[in-house]
mmCIF file of C-alpha atoms in Angstrom:
data_model
loop_
_atom_site.group_PDB
_atom_site.id
_atom_site.type_symbol
_atom_site.label_atom_id
_atom_site.label_comp_id
_atom_site.label_asym_id
_atom_site.label_seq_id
_atom_site.Cartn_x
_atom_site.Cartn_y
_atom_site.Cartn_z
ATOM 1 C CA MET A 11 -0.199 -0.331 -0.166
ATOM 2 C CA ASN A 12 1.197 3.164 -0.991
ATOM 3 C CA PRO A 13 1.134 6.251 1.503
ATOM 4 C CA PHE A 14 -1.141 9.195 1.040
ATOM 5 C CA SER A 15 -0.020 11.949 -0.495
ATOM 6 C CA VAL A 16 -1.421 15.536 -1.017
ATOM 7 C CA ASN A 17 0.676 18.581 -2.402
ATOM 8 C CA VAL A 18 -1.407 21.743 -3.114
ATOM 9 C CA GLN A 19 -0.188 23.983 -6.349
ATOM 10 C CA ARG A 20 -1.490 27.344 -6.711
ATOM 11 C CA GLY A 21 -2.306 28.699 -9.850
ATOM 12 C CA PRO A 22 -3.593 32.009 -11.193
ATOM 13 C CA ASN A 23 -7.194 33.659 -10.690
ATOM 14 C CA GLU A 24 -7.567 31.760 -7.469
ATOM 15 C CA THR A 25 -7.044 28.147 -9.055
ATOM 16 C CA CYS A 26 -5.222 25.711 -7.095
ATOM 17 C CA VAL A 27 -4.766 22.060 -8.264
ATOM 18 C CA ILE A 28 -4.749 19.549 -5.142
ATOM 19 C CA ASP A 29 -2.428 16.421 -6.366
ATOM 20 C CA LEU A 30 -3.525 13.250 -4.831
ATOM 21 C CA GLY A 31 -1.473 9.917 -4.294
ATOM 22 C CA GLY A 32 -1.358 6.268 -3.023
ATOM 23 C CA TYR A 33 -4.562 5.759 -0.953
ATOM 24 C CA LEU A 34 -7.008 8.137 0.701
ATOM 25 C CA ASP A 35 -9.364 6.490 3.300
ATOM 26 C CA ALA A 36 -10.299 7.083 7.061
ATOM 27 C CA HIS A 37 -7.251 7.446 8.276
ATOM 28 C CA THR A 38 -5.985 9.675 5.579
ATOM 29 C CA ALA A 39 -8.694 12.214 5.033
ATOM 30 C CA THR A 40 -7.769 14.813 7.500
ATOM 31 C CA GLU A 41 -4.995 15.558 5.676
ATOM 32 C CA LEU A 42 -7.146 15.966 2.712
ATOM 33 C CA GLU A 43 -9.319 18.203 4.550
ATOM 34 C CA SER A 44 -6.416 20.261 6.181
ATOM 35 C CA ALA A 45 -5.126 20.995 2.812
ATOM 36 C CA ILE A 46 -8.353 21.999 1.067
ATOM 37 C CA ALA A 47 -9.350 24.250 3.897
ATOM 38 C CA ALA A 48 -5.886 26.135 3.542
ATOM 39 C CA ALA A 49 -5.763 26.449 0.180
ATOM 40 C CA ILE A 50 -9.525 27.931 0.916
ATOM 41 C CA ASP A 51 -8.389 30.310 3.702
ATOM 42 C CA GLY A 52 -5.427 31.069 1.260
ATOM 43 C CA GLY A 53 -7.475 32.577 -1.427
ATOM 44 C CA CYS A 54 -8.262 30.089 -3.802
ATOM 45 C CA ALA A 55 -11.932 29.155 -4.822
ATOM 46 C CA ARG A 56 -11.664 27.450 -7.821
ATOM 47 C CA LEU A 57 -9.840 23.654 -7.030
ATOM 48 C CA ILE A 58 -8.812 21.605 -9.067
ATOM 49 C CA VAL A 59 -8.472 17.793 -7.707
ATOM 50 C CA ASN A 60 -5.589 15.582 -9.536
ATOM 51 C CA PHE A 61 -6.402 11.699 -8.822
ATOM 52 C CA ALA A 62 -3.749 10.550 -11.475
ATOM 53 C CA ASP A 63 -1.772 8.821 -8.609
ATOM 54 C CA LEU A 64 -4.429 8.124 -6.090
ATOM 55 C CA GLU A 65 -4.995 4.233 -5.961
ATOM 56 C CA TYR A 66 -7.693 3.790 -3.814
ATOM 57 C CA ILE A 67 -10.711 5.925 -2.189
ATOM 58 C CA SER A 68 -12.817 5.363 0.605
ATOM 59 C CA SER A 69 -16.550 6.939 1.399
ATOM 60 C CA ALA A 70 -14.544 8.740 3.942
ATOM 61 C CA GLY A 71 -11.944 10.616 1.371
ATOM 62 C CA LEU A 72 -15.274 11.171 -1.077
ATOM 63 C CA GLY A 73 -17.061 13.095 2.277
ATOM 64 C CA VAL A 74 -14.257 15.574 2.399
ATOM 65 C CA PHE A 75 -15.056 16.548 -0.668
ATOM 66 C CA MET A 76 -18.558 17.314 0.640
ATOM 67 C CA VAL A 77 -17.752 19.282 3.617
ATOM 68 C CA PHE A 78 -16.260 21.605 0.896
ATOM 69 C CA ILE A 79 -18.197 21.844 -2.225
ATOM 70 C CA GLU A 80 -21.124 24.374 -0.825
ATOM 71 C CA ARG A 81 -18.405 26.784 0.670
ATOM 72 C CA VAL A 82 -16.769 27.113 -2.725
ATOM 73 C CA ARG A 83 -19.658 27.487 -5.058
ATOM 74 C CA SER A 84 -20.955 30.215 -2.559
ATOM 75 C CA ALA A 85 -17.740 31.694 -2.810
ATOM 76 C CA GLY A 86 -18.171 31.791 -7.078
ATOM 77 C CA GLY A 87 -15.711 29.110 -7.162
ATOM 78 C CA ASP A 88 -16.089 24.942 -7.640
ATOM 79 C CA ILE A 89 -14.652 21.719 -6.999
ATOM 80 C CA LYS A 90 -13.658 20.046 -10.407
ATOM 81 C CA MET A 91 -11.716 16.493 -11.094
ATOM 82 C CA ALA A 92 -9.489 15.467 -13.272
ATOM 83 C CA ALA A 93 -7.407 12.312 -14.457
ATOM 84 C CA MET A 94 -9.345 9.645 -12.040
ATOM 85 C CA GLN A 95 -7.940 5.829 -12.601
ATOM 86 C CA PRO A 96 -10.939 3.816 -13.182
ATOM 87 C CA LYS A 97 -11.139 1.953 -10.079
ATOM 88 C CA VAL A 98 -11.281 5.095 -8.623
ATOM 89 C CA TYR A 99 -13.763 6.665 -10.796
ATOM 90 C CA THR A 100 -16.029 3.844 -10.216
ATOM 91 C CA VAL A 101 -16.163 4.781 -6.432
ATOM 92 C CA PHE A 102 -17.336 7.826 -7.600
ATOM 93 C CA ASP A 103 -19.824 6.616 -9.867
ATOM 94 C CA LEU A 104 -21.687 4.430 -7.580
ATOM 95 C CA LEU A 105 -22.302 6.965 -5.199
ATOM 96 C CA GLY A 106 -23.459 9.354 -7.866
ATOM 97 C CA PHE A 107 -20.811 11.999 -7.452
ATOM 98 C CA PRO A 108 -20.475 12.440 -11.357
ATOM 99 C CA VAL A 109 -23.622 14.061 -11.077
ATOM 100 C CA LEU A 110 -22.525 16.726 -8.196
ATOM 101 C CA PHE A 111 -18.894 17.341 -9.532
ATOM 102 C CA ASN A 112 -17.350 17.942 -12.957
ATOM 103 C CA ILE A 113 -15.027 14.992 -13.609
ATOM 104 C CA HIS A 114 -12.375 15.826 -16.546
ATOM 105 C CA ALA A 115 -9.783 13.547 -17.892
ATOM 106 C CA THR A 116 -7.228 15.206 -17.779
ATOM 107 C CA VAL A 117 -6.347 18.335 -15.637
ATOM 108 C CA ASP A 118 -5.886 20.701 -18.394
ATOM 109 C CA GLU A 119 -9.458 20.516 -19.249
ATOM 110 C CA PRO A 120 -10.774 22.055 -15.787
ATOM 111 C CA ILE A 121 -8.142 24.541 -15.588
ATOM 112 C CA GLY A 122 -9.249 25.587 -19.534
ATOM 113 C CA ALA A 123 -12.841 25.449 -17.962
ATOM 114 C CA PHE A 124 -12.563 27.924 -15.151
ATOM 115 C CA ALA A 125 -10.574 30.366 -17.560
ATOM 116 C CA THR A 126 -13.497 30.963 -19.377
ATOM 117 C CA ALA A 127 -15.579 30.914 -16.344
#
């Protein structure tokens, strides 16, 4: 099992890219929650979550995104998701998350979507 990693990169126009890696579960969800809270508190209302290196997500990990979605949307932002591995996407899909969140094939797609918003 690969350890969980989270890295936030600030971009232009209140945008932050959050790179995830390893396993996101009940034990590591607080790390993600802290990183997202810090990004929002630092002025990022437009969040892009890069799942390219995330191998596993549990319902606790999914719950972190629900904690913040209303907060960023009320600030005029959003949380967009990108580059999910098939088994991670399956978990999102089973729980109906594609209805709540925009899921993109690459990180560049939501960057472009935010740029035109």
